[in-house]
CSV table of C-alpha atoms in Angstrom, one decimal:
chain,number,residue,atom,x,y,z
A,16,MET,CA,30.6,-16.4,1.6
A,17,PRO,CA,27.7,-17.1,-0.7
A,18,VAL,CA,25.2,-14.3,-1.6
A,19,SER,CA,22.3,-16.4,-0.3
A,20,LEU,CA,23.9,-16.9,3.0
A,21,VAL,CA,24.6,-13.3,3.4
A,22,ALA,CA,20.9,-12.5,2.5
A,23,LEU,CA,19.5,-14.9,5.1
A,24,GLN,CA,21.8,-13.5,7.7
A,25,GLN,CA,20.8,-10.0,7.1
A,26,MET,CA,17.2,-11.2,7.3
A,27,ARG,CA,17.9,-12.8,10.8
A,28,GLY,CA,19.9,-9.8,12.1
A,29,ARG,CA,17.2,-7.3,11.2
A,30,PRO,CA,13.9,-9.1,11.3
A,31,ALA,CA,11.9,-5.8,11.9
A,32,ALA,CA,13.0,-4.6,8.4
A,33,PHE,CA,11.1,-7.7,6.8
A,34,VAL,CA,8.0,-7.8,9.1
A,35,GLY,CA,5.9,-5.3,6.8
A,36,LEU,CA,7.2,-7.3,3.6
A,37,GLY,CA,6.2,-10.6,5.1
A,38,ALA,CA,2.8,-9.2,6.0
A,39,ALA,CA,2.2,-7.7,2.6
A,40,LEU,CA,3.4,-11.0,0.9
A,41,LEU,CA,1.0,-13.1,3.2
A,42,LEU,CA,-2.0,-10.8,2.1
A,43,ALA,CA,-1.0,-11.1,-1.6
A,44,VAL,CA,-0.8,-14.9,-1.6
A,45,ALA,CA,-3.8,-15.3,0.6
A,46,THR,CA,-5.7,-13.1,-1.9
A,47,THR,CA,-4.6,-14.7,-4.9
A,48,THR,CA,-5.3,-18.2,-3.4
A,49,LEU,CA,-8.8,-17.1,-2.2
A,50,PHE,CA,-10.2,-15.9,-5.5
A,51,GLY,CA,-8.2,-18.7,-7.5
A,52,SER,CA,-9.8,-21.3,-5.3
A,53,LEU,CA,-13.3,-19.8,-6.1
A,54,LEU,CA,-12.5,-20.0,-9.8
A,55,ALA,CA,-11.3,-23.6,-9.4
A,56,ALA,CA,-14.5,-24.5,-7.5
A,57,GLU,CA,-16.7,-23.1,-10.2
A,58,LEU,CA,-14.7,-24.5,-13.2
A,59,THR,CA,-14.5,-27.9,-11.7
A,60,ALA,CA,-18.1,-28.2,-10.6
A,61,PRO,CA,-20.4,-30.7,-12.3
A,62,ASP,CA,-22.4,-29.6,-15.2
A,63,GLY,CA,-25.5,-27.8,-14.3
A,64,SER,CA,-24.5,-27.0,-10.7
A,65,GLY,CA,-24.8,-23.2,-11.4
A,66,ALA,CA,-28.5,-23.4,-12.7
A,67,ARG,CA,-30.2,-22.4,-9.6
A,68,THR,CA,-28.1,-19.3,-8.9
A,69,ASP,CA,-29.1,-15.7,-8.9
A,70,GLY,CA,-26.6,-13.1,-10.1
A,71,PRO,CA,-23.6,-13.2,-12.3
A,72,GLY,CA,-22.1,-16.6,-10.8
A,73,VAL,CA,-19.0,-17.3,-8.7
A,74,ALA,CA,-16.6,-17.2,-11.6
A,75,VAL,CA,-17.6,-13.7,-12.6
A,76,ILE,CA,-17.8,-12.4,-9.0
A,77,ALA,CA,-14.3,-14.0,-8.3
A,78,GLY,CA,-12.7,-12.5,-11.6
A,79,ALA,CA,-14.3,-9.0,-11.1
A,80,PHE,CA,-13.4,-8.6,-7.4
A,81,GLY,CA,-10.2,-10.6,-7.6
A,82,GLU,CA,-8.8,-8.3,-10.2
A,83,ILE,CA,-8.9,-5.2,-8.0
A,84,ALA,CA,-8.0,-7.1,-4.7
A,85,VAL,CA,-5.0,-8.8,-6.3
A,86,LEU,CA,-3.8,-5.6,-7.9
A,87,VAL,CA,-4.1,-3.7,-4.6
A,88,SER,CA,-2.3,-6.5,-2.6
A,89,LEU,CA,0.6,-6.5,-5.1
A,90,PHE,CA,0.8,-2.7,-5.0
A,91,VAL,CA,1.2,-3.1,-1.1
A,92,VAL,CA,3.8,-5.6,-1.7
A,93,VAL,CA,5.9,-3.3,-4.0
A,94,ASN,CA,5.5,-0.6,-1.4
A,95,ALA,CA,6.6,-2.8,1.5
A,96,LEU,CA,9.6,-4.2,-0.5
A,97,GLY,CA,10.8,-0.6,-1.1
A,98,PHE,CA,11.0,0.0,2.6
A,99,ALA,CA,12.8,-3.4,3.3
A,100,VAL,CA,15.6,-2.4,0.8
A,101,GLU,CA,15.7,1.2,2.2
A,102,ARG,CA,16.4,0.0,5.6
A,103,GLN,CA,19.2,-2.0,4.4
A,104,HIS,CA,20.9,0.7,2.5
A,105,ARG,CA,23.7,1.1,5.0
A,106,GLU,CA,24.6,-2.7,5.0
A,107,LEU,CA,24.3,-2.8,1.2
A,108,ALA,CA,26.4,0.1,0.9
A,109,LEU,CA,29.1,-1.5,3.1
A,110,LEU,CA,29.0,-4.7,0.9
A,111,ARG,CA,29.7,-2.4,-2.1
A,112,THR,CA,32.8,-1.1,-0.4
A,113,VAL,CA,34.1,-4.5,0.1
A,114,ALA,CA,34.0,-5.4,-3.6
A,115,ALA,CA,30.5,-6.6,-3.9
A,116,THR,CA,29.2,-6.0,-7.5
A,117,PRO,CA,25.8,-4.3,-8.3
A,118,ARG,CA,24.7,-7.6,-9.7
A,119,GLN,CA,25.6,-9.4,-6.4
A,120,VAL,CA,23.6,-6.7,-4.5
A,121,ARG,CA,20.6,-7.1,-6.6
A,122,ARG,CA,20.8,-10.9,-6.3
A,123,LEU,CA,21.0,-10.6,-2.6
A,124,VAL,CA,17.8,-8.7,-2.4
A,125,ARG,CA,16.0,-11.3,-4.8
A,126,VAL,CA,17.1,-14.1,-2.5
A,127,GLN,CA,15.6,-12.2,0.4
A,128,VAL,CA,12.4,-11.8,-1.5
A,129,VAL,CA,12.2,-15.4,-2.5
A,130,ALA,CA,12.9,-16.5,1.0
A,131,ALA,CA,10.1,-14.2,2.4
A,132,VAL,CA,7.6,-15.5,-0.2
A,133,LEU,CA,8.4,-19.2,0.4
A,134,LEU,CA,8.1,-18.5,4.3
A,135,VAL,CA,4.6,-17.0,4.0
A,136,SER,CA,3.3,-19.3,1.1
A,137,GLY,CA,2.1,-22.1,3.4
A,138,PRO,CA,0.2,-19.8,5.8
A,139,GLY,CA,-1.2,-17.9,2.9
A,140,TRP,CA,-2.4,-20.9,1.3
A,141,VAL,CA,-4.3,-21.9,4.3
A,142,LEU,CA,-5.7,-18.3,5.0
A,143,GLY,CA,-7.0,-17.9,1.5
A,144,THR,CA,-8.6,-21.5,1.3
A,145,VAL,CA,-10.4,-20.6,4.6
A,146,ALA,CA,-11.3,-17.3,3.3
A,147,ALA,CA,-12.7,-18.8,0.0
A,148,ARG,CA,-14.9,-21.2,2.0
A,149,GLY,CA,-16.2,-18.4,4.1
A,150,LEU,CA,-17.0,-16.2,1.0
A,151,LEU,CA,-18.6,-19.0,-0.8
A,152,ALA,CA,-20.8,-19.9,2.1
A,153,ALA,CA,-21.9,-16.1,2.2
A,154,LEU,CA,-22.7,-16.2,-1.6
A,155,GLN,CA,-24.6,-19.5,-1.1
A,156,ARG,CA,-26.7,-17.9,1.7
A,157,ARG,CA,-27.6,-15.2,-0.6
A,158,GLY,CA,-28.5,-17.5,-3.6
A,159,MET,CA,-25.5,-16.4,-5.6
A,160,ALA,CA,-23.8,-19.6,-5.7
A,161,SER,CA,-25.1,-23.2,-6.1
A,162,PRO,CA,-25.3,-25.2,-2.8
A,163,ASP,CA,-23.4,-28.0,-4.8
A,164,LEU,CA,-20.1,-25.9,-5.0
A,165,SER,CA,-17.4,-26.6,-2.3
A,166,VAL,CA,-13.9,-25.3,-2.0
A,167,THR,CA,-11.2,-27.9,-1.6
A,168,PRO,CA,-7.6,-27.2,-1.4
A,169,ALA,CA,-6.3,-27.0,-5.0
A,170,VAL,CA,-2.7,-27.0,-5.9
A,171,LEU,CA,-3.0,-24.9,-9.0
A,172,PRO,CA,-4.4,-21.6,-7.3
A,173,MET,CA,-1.8,-22.0,-4.5
A,174,LEU,CA,1.1,-22.3,-7.0
A,175,VAL,CA,-0.2,-19.3,-9.1
A,176,ALA,CA,-0.5,-17.2,-5.9
A,177,THR,CA,3.2,-18.0,-5.0
A,178,ALA,CA,4.3,-17.6,-8.8
A,179,ALA,CA,2.7,-14.2,-8.8
A,180,ALA,CA,4.2,-12.9,-5.6
A,181,LEU,CA,7.7,-14.3,-6.6
A,182,VAL,CA,7.3,-12.6,-10.1
A,183,VAL,CA,6.2,-9.2,-8.8
A,184,GLY,CA,8.6,-9.2,-5.8
A,185,THR,CA,11.7,-10.2,-7.9
A,186,ALA,CA,10.8,-7.6,-10.7
A,187,ALA,CA,10.3,-4.9,-8.0
A,188,THR,CA,13.9,-5.5,-6.7
A,189,ALA,CA,15.5,-4.3,-9.9
A,190,VAL,CA,13.7,-0.9,-9.0
A,191,ALA,CA,14.1,-1.1,-5.3
A,192,ALA,CA,17.8,-1.8,-5.3
A,193,ARG,CA,18.5,0.4,-8.3
A,194,ARG,CA,19.9,3.4,-6.5
A,195,ILE,CA,22.4,1.6,-4.2
A,196,SER,CA,23.6,-0.6,-7.0
A,197,ARG,CA,24.3,1.9,-9.8
A,198,ILE,CA,26.5,4.4,-8.1
A,199,PRO,CA,30.2,3.8,-7.2
A,200,PRO,CA,30.8,1.9,-3.8
A,201,ALA,CA,32.1,5.1,-1.9
A,202,ALA,CA,29.2,7.2,-3.1
A,203,ALA,CA,26.9,4.2,-2.1
A,204,LEU,CA,27.9,4.6,1.6
A,205,THR,CA,27.4,8.3,1.5
A,206,ALA,CA,24.1,8.0,-0.3
A,207,SER,CA,22.9,5.5,2.3
A,208,ALA,CA,22.6,8.5,5.0
A,209,THR,CA,21.2,10.9,2.6
A,210,GLU,CA,17.9,11.4,0.7
A,211,GLN,CA,18.0,11.5,-3.0
A,212,ALA,CA,17.7,15.1,-4.0
A,213,ARG,CA,15.3,14.8,-6.8
A,214,THR,CA,12.8,12.5,-8.5
A,215,GLY,CA,14.3,10.8,-11.6
A,216,VAL,CA,12.9,11.6,-15.0
A,217,PRO,CA,11.9,7.9,-15.9
A,218,ARG,CA,10.0,7.9,-12.6
A,219,LEU,CA,8.1,11.0,-13.6
A,220,LEU,CA,7.5,9.9,-17.0
A,221,VAL,CA,6.0,6.5,-15.8
A,222,GLY,CA,4.0,8.7,-13.2
A,223,LEU,CA,2.5,10.7,-16.0
A,224,VAL,CA,1.7,7.7,-18.0
A,225,ALA,CA,-0.2,6.4,-14.9
A,226,VAL,CA,-2.1,9.6,-14.6
A,227,ALA,CA,-3.1,9.5,-18.4
A,228,GLY,CA,-4.1,5.8,-17.8
A,229,GLY,CA,-6.2,6.8,-14.9
A,230,ALA,CA,-7.9,9.6,-16.7
A,231,LEU,CA,-8.8,7.2,-19.6
A,232,LEU,CA,-10.3,4.6,-17.1
A,233,LEU,CA,-12.4,7.3,-15.5
A,234,ARG,CA,-13.6,8.6,-18.8
A,235,LEU,CA,-14.5,5.1,-19.8
A,236,ALA,CA,-16.4,4.6,-16.5
A,237,ALA,CA,-18.3,7.9,-17.1
A,238,THR,CA,-19.5,6.9,-20.6
A,239,ARG,CA,-20.6,3.4,-19.7
A,240,PRO,CA,-24.4,2.8,-20.4
A,241,ALA,CA,-26.9,2.1,-17.7
A,242,GLN,CA,-26.9,-1.7,-18.3
A,243,ASP,CA,-23.0,-1.8,-17.7
A,244,LEU,CA,-22.8,-0.3,-14.2
A,245,ASP,CA,-20.7,-3.1,-13.1
A,246,LYS,CA,-18.1,-2.5,-15.6
A,247,ALA,CA,-18.3,1.2,-14.8
A,248,GLY,CA,-17.6,0.4,-11.3
A,249,GLN,CA,-14.6,-1.6,-12.2
A,250,ALA,CA,-13.1,1.1,-14.5
A,251,ALA,CA,-13.6,3.6,-11.8
A,252,LEU,CA,-11.8,1.5,-9.2
A,253,LEU,CA,-9.0,0.8,-11.8
A,254,GLY,CA,-8.7,4.5,-12.5
A,255,SER,CA,-8.6,5.4,-8.8
A,256,LEU,CA,-5.8,2.6,-8.4
A,257,ALA,CA,-3.9,4.1,-11.3
A,258,LEU,CA,-4.0,7.5,-10.0
A,259,LEU,CA,-2.7,6.3,-6.6
A,260,VAL,CA,0.2,4.7,-8.4
A,261,ALA,CA,0.9,8.0,-10.1
A,262,LEU,CA,0.8,9.5,-6.6
A,263,ALA,CA,3.4,7.1,-5.4
A,264,LEU,CA,5.7,7.7,-8.3
A,265,THR,CA,5.5,11.6,-8.3
A,266,GLY,CA,4.7,11.8,-4.5
A,267,PRO,CA,8.0,13.9,-3.7
A,268,LEU,CA,6.6,16.6,-5.8
A,269,THR,CA,2.8,16.2,-5.3
A,270,ALA,CA,2.9,16.1,-1.4
A,271,ARG,CA,5.4,19.0,-1.0
A,272,LEU,CA,3.1,21.8,-2.0
A,273,PRO,CA,0.3,20.9,0.5
A,274,ALA,CA,2.8,20.0,3.1
A,275,ALA,CA,4.3,23.5,2.8
A,276,VAL,CA,1.0,25.2,3.0
A,277,LEU,CA,0.2,23.2,6.2
A,278,GLY,CA,3.7,23.6,7.5
A,279,ALA,CA,3.5,27.6,7.6
A,280,PRO,CA,0.9,27.6,10.5
A,281,LEU,CA,3.2,25.3,12.5
A,282,ARG,CA,6.0,27.8,12.7
A,283,VAL,CA,3.6,30.5,13.9
A,284,LEU,CA,1.9,28.2,16.5
A,285,SER,CA,4.9,26.6,17.8
A,286,PRO,CA,8.2,28.4,16.8
A,287,GLY,CA,10.5,25.6,18.3
A,288,THR,CA,9.1,22.1,17.5
A,289,GLY,CA,6.7,23.4,14.8
A,290,TRP,CA,9.6,25.1,12.9
A,291,LEU,CA,11.6,21.9,13.2
A,292,ALA,CA,8.6,19.7,11.9
A,293,ASP,CA,8.1,22.0,9.0
A,294,ALA,CA,11.9,21.9,8.2
A,295,HIS,CA,12.0,18.1,8.3
A,296,LEU,CA,8.7,17.9,6.0
A,297,ARG,CA,10.4,20.4,3.5
A,298,GLY,CA,13.8,18.9,3.5
A,299,TYR,CA,12.8,15.2,3.4
A,300,ALA,CA,10.1,15.1,0.5
A,301,ARG,CA,10.7,11.5,-0.4
A,302,ARG,CA,10.2,10.4,3.3
A,303,LEU,CA,7.1,12.5,3.5
A,304,SER,CA,5.9,11.0,0.3
A,305,SER,CA,6.5,7.5,1.6
A,306,ALA,CA,4.4,8.2,4.7
A,307,VAL,CA,1.6,10.0,2.9
A,308,VAL,CA,1.1,7.5,0.0
A,309,PRO,CA,-0.4,4.7,2.3
A,310,VAL,CA,-2.8,7.2,3.8
A,311,ALA,CA,-3.8,8.4,0.5
A,312,LEU,CA,-4.3,4.8,-0.5
A,313,LEU,CA,-6.5,4.0,2.5
A,314,VAL,CA,-8.7,7.1,2.1
A,315,GLY,CA,-8.8,7.1,-1.8
A,316,LEU,CA,-9.9,3.4,-2.0
A,317,SER,CA,-12.2,3.6,1.0
A,318,GLY,CA,-13.8,6.9,-0.2
A,319,THR,CA,-14.2,5.6,-3.7
A,320,MET,CA,-15.9,2.3,-2.6
A,321,THR,CA,-18.1,4.0,0.0
A,322,ALA,CA,-19.4,6.8,-2.4
A,323,MET,CA,-19.9,4.2,-5.1
A,324,THR,CA,-21.9,2.0,-3.0
A,325,HIS,CA,-23.9,4.8,-1.6
A,326,THR,CA,-24.7,6.2,-5.0
A,327,ALA,CA,-25.7,2.7,-6.4
A,328,LYS,CA,-28.0,2.2,-3.3
A,329,ARG,CA,-29.6,5.6,-3.7
A,330,ALA,CA,-30.2,4.9,-7.5
A,331,SER,CA,-31.6,1.4,-6.7
A,332,ASP,CA,-34.1,3.1,-4.1
A,333,ALA,CA,-35.2,5.8,-6.4
A,334,ASP,CA,-35.8,3.6,-9.3
A,335,THR,CA,-37.5,0.3,-8.8
A,336,GLY,CA,-36.3,-0.6,-12.4
A,337,SER,CA,-32.7,0.2,-11.7
A,338,VAL,CA,-30.2,-2.4,-12.7
A,339,THR,CA,-28.5,-1.8,-9.4
A,340,SER,CA,-29.7,-4.3,-6.9
A,341,ALA,CA,-29.1,-5.1,-3.1
A,342,THR,CA,-27.0,-7.8,-4.1
A,343,ASP,CA,-24.7,-5.5,-5.9
A,344,VAL,CA,-24.5,-3.2,-2.9
A,345,TRP,CA,-23.6,-6.1,-0.7
A,346,LEU,CA,-20.8,-7.2,-3.0
A,347,ARG,CA,-19.4,-3.6,-3.1
A,348,GLN,CA,-19.4,-3.6,0.8
A,349,GLY,CA,-17.6,-6.8,1.0
A,350,GLU,CA,-15.0,-5.5,-1.6
A,351,LEU,CA,-14.7,-2.4,0.5
A,352,ALA,CA,-13.9,-4.2,3.7
A,353,MET,CA,-11.2,-6.2,1.7
A,354,LEU,CA,-9.6,-3.2,0.2
A,355,MET,CA,-9.8,-1.3,3.5
A,356,CYS,CA,-7.9,-4.3,5.1
A,357,PHE,CA,-5.1,-4.0,2.5
A,358,ALA,CA,-4.8,-0.1,2.9
A,359,ALA,CA,-4.7,-0.5,6.6
A,360,VAL,CA,-1.8,-3.0,6.6
A,361,SER,CA,0.1,-0.8,4.1
A,362,THR,CA,-0.5,2.3,6.3
A,363,VAL,CA,0.7,0.7,9.5
A,364,ASN,CA,3.7,-1.2,8.0
A,365,THR,CA,4.8,2.0,6.2
A,366,LEU,CA,4.4,4.5,8.9
A,367,VAL,CA,6.0,2.4,11.6
A,368,ALA,CA,9.0,1.6,9.3
A,369,VAL,CA,9.5,5.2,8.4
A,370,THR,CA,9.4,6.3,11.9
A,371,ALA,CA,11.5,3.7,13.5
A,372,ASP,CA,14.2,4.3,11.0
A,373,ARG,CA,14.7,7.7,12.2
A,374,ARG,CA,16.2,6.5,15.6
A,375,ARG,CA,19.7,7.8,14.8
A,376,GLU,CA,18.2,11.2,13.6
A,377,PHE,CA,16.3,11.5,16.9
A,378,ALA,CA,19.4,10.8,18.9
A,379,LEU,CA,21.4,13.5,16.9
A,380,LEU,CA,18.6,16.0,17.9
A,381,ARG,CA,18.9,15.1,21.7
A,382,LEU,CA,22.5,15.5,21.5
A,383,ALA,CA,22.0,19.0,20.0
A,384,GLY,CA,19.8,20.1,23.0
A,385,ALA,CA,16.4,18.7,22.2
A,386,THR,CA,14.5,16.7,24.9
A,387,ARG,CA,12.6,13.8,24.5
A,388,PRO,CA,9.3,15.5,25.0
A,389,GLN,CA,10.4,18.1,22.3
A,390,VAL,CA,11.2,15.3,19.8
A,391,MET,CA,7.8,13.7,20.5
A,392,ARG,CA,5.9,17.0,20.1
A,393,MET,CA,7.8,17.5,16.7
A,394,LEU,CA,6.9,14.0,15.6
A,395,ALA,CA,3.3,14.8,16.5
A,396,ALA,CA,3.2,17.9,14.3
A,397,GLU,CA,4.8,15.9,11.5
A,398,ALA,CA,2.1,13.1,12.0
A,399,ALA,CA,-0.7,15.7,12.0
A,400,VAL,CA,0.5,17.3,8.6
A,401,THR,CA,1.1,13.9,7.1
A,402,THR,CA,-2.5,12.7,8.1
A,403,VAL,CA,-4.1,15.8,6.5
A,404,VAL,CA,-1.9,15.8,3.3
A,405,GLY,CA,-2.7,12.0,2.8
A,406,VAL,CA,-6.5,12.6,3.4
A,407,LEU,CA,-6.5,15.6,0.9
A,408,LEU,CA,-4.7,13.6,-1.8
A,409,GLY,CA,-6.7,10.5,-1.3
A,410,GLY,CA,-9.9,12.7,-1.1
A,411,ALA,CA,-9.0,14.2,-4.5
A,412,VAL,CA,-8.7,10.6,-6.1
A,413,ALA,CA,-11.8,9.4,-4.6
A,414,ALA,CA,-13.6,12.6,-5.8
A,415,ALA,CA,-12.5,12.0,-9.4
A,416,ALA,CA,-13.3,8.3,-9.3
A,417,THR,CA,-16.8,8.8,-7.8
A,418,ALA,CA,-17.6,11.8,-10.1
A,419,ALA,CA,-17.0,9.3,-13.0
A,420,TYR,CA,-19.1,6.7,-11.5
A,421,GLY,CA,-21.9,9.0,-10.6
A,422,THR,CA,-22.0,10.3,-14.2
A,423,ALA,CA,-22.8,6.6,-15.3
A,424,VAL,CA,-25.3,5.9,-12.6
A,425,THR,CA,-27.2,9.2,-12.3
A,426,GLY,CA,-26.0,11.3,-15.2
A,427,SER,CA,-24.6,13.9,-12.6
A,428,ALA,CA,-21.0,14.1,-11.7
A,429,LEU,CA,-22.1,14.9,-8.2
A,430,PRO,CA,-22.3,11.5,-6.5
A,431,SER,CA,-24.2,10.7,-3.4
A,432,VAL,CA,-21.7,11.1,-0.5
A,433,PRO,CA,-22.5,9.7,2.9
A,434,GLU,CA,-21.1,12.2,5.3
A,435,ALA,CA,-21.0,10.1,8.2
A,436,ALA,CA,-19.1,7.1,6.5
A,437,CYS,CA,-16.6,9.5,5.0
A,438,GLY,CA,-16.1,11.0,8.5
A,439,TRP,CA,-15.3,7.5,9.8
A,440,ILE,CA,-12.7,7.1,7.0
A,441,VAL,CA,-10.9,10.2,8.0
A,442,ALA,CA,-11.1,9.2,11.7
A,443,GLY,CA,-9.9,5.7,10.8
A,444,ALA,CA,-6.9,7.2,8.9
A,445,ALA,CA,-6.1,9.4,11.8
A,446,VAL,CA,-6.5,6.5,14.3
A,447,LEU,CA,-4.0,4.4,12.1
A,448,THR,CA,-1.5,7.2,11.5
A,449,LEU,CA,-1.1,9.2,14.7
A,450,PRO,CA,-0.8,6.4,17.1
A,451,GLY,CA,1.4,4.4,14.8
A,452,ILE,CA,3.8,7.1,14.4
A,453,LEU,CA,3.8,8.3,17.9
A,454,ALA,CA,4.3,4.7,19.3
A,455,SER,CA,7.1,3.9,17.0
A,456,GLY,CA,8.5,7.3,17.8
A,457,ALA,CA,8.4,6.6,21.4
A,458,TRP,CA,10.5,3.4,20.8
A,459,ALA,CA,12.9,5.3,18.5
A,460,VAL,CA,13.9,7.9,21.3
A,461,ARG,CA,14.7,5.2,23.8
A,462,GLY,CA,18.3,4.6,25.0
A,463,PRO,CA,21.3,7.1,25.5
A,464,ALA,CA,21.6,9.4,22.6
A,465,ALA,CA,25.3,9.1,22.3
A,466,ASP,CA,25.2,5.4,21.9
A,467,VAL,CA,22.2,5.3,19.4
A,468,ALA,CA,24.0,8.1,17.3
A,469,GLY,CA,27.2,6.4,17.2
A,470,GLY,CA,25.7,2.9,16.2
A,471,ASP,CA,23.4,1.6,13.7
A,472,ARG,CA,20.4,3.6,12.3
A,473,GLY,CA,18.0,0.9,13.3
């Protein structure tokens, strides 16, 4: 049977494994189409149409904001793709045992990515075009875009959006399918049921490079002159994103220490389910990292944007001659809303996928004597630790980024932090994390334990 048919059959047989990837790809295509359409509207406008505008102009706004938004959306795509492949490890391993070559396995995953991109491209184009019209109308109401500008469906931004999703998705398949395709077939089947014991050296090296890149960007942000605060903000955001990428790469090591510290009280407060939750958190560092990273992404980006916006607003209020205007604050708030949307989608997709994939594990616990309420209490304890670790790591990234931005704006590394807004960010992370894990966990413990343990994992 051709590889393409096998790939499509697996997508039809396990649609839940591709829902998160489809949502991430839809956001990526829509985001790229949005900002590409704005650029096209500005570049194809008649001469002189931008003469009556205040601010940097639509092209500059679309380029600056689109840079961050597109990078974040593609980061979400790579994260979701990893889970889509992870949930197919058993099927891919079985294919290896019946003579499928590593090249065929990688091609199968690439076909799935291409099919998913083509499936969401149409809705993504429509969503992106509608969003571009809405954003352009908002800019025109604030006098930041010429009333003569209009967004019409443009083929080039749409094709660029689909091409970017295809390039990133197919490139990421080489990494996502690397573990299952590089080892012997018999070992692949065994590895599909176990977690990789350690983080590879190449992954750690790339993570260290990301840390160095993030540090350089934050230093660049802190040393920008007062007249270049927009560039300081962009550098701070890119620096925070680089640090979050480093966290994703080194997560199994980075998340283990705070999880171990927080897990110790669980053993004391709840010797049964607390001990089991702590044992799972310690024993499955990669799974813990997979759950922590999207929470850190949500808190890190939201915290960075919120503190930067508040710092800029306070500086503007304190100094009438400040280069920071109410328009800058409004733009930052819009960018914050968009980034929070991306991070929220990543958080929900990842946590639901990670928890739902543990169905067989929960069934084995029940066969060993655990009741459904005990399994749910264990999962609640794990969810609480996951939330706290994600908030701490994301908060650390936000603190570093906003300190650099605060240095550029006020000369002080202590930015203006809105306590209430930060409290809402933490509450939002908890609301997305705890109910998402518990709801998918309630689904995962359904059914007779013996039937679930003896069948497929998901």
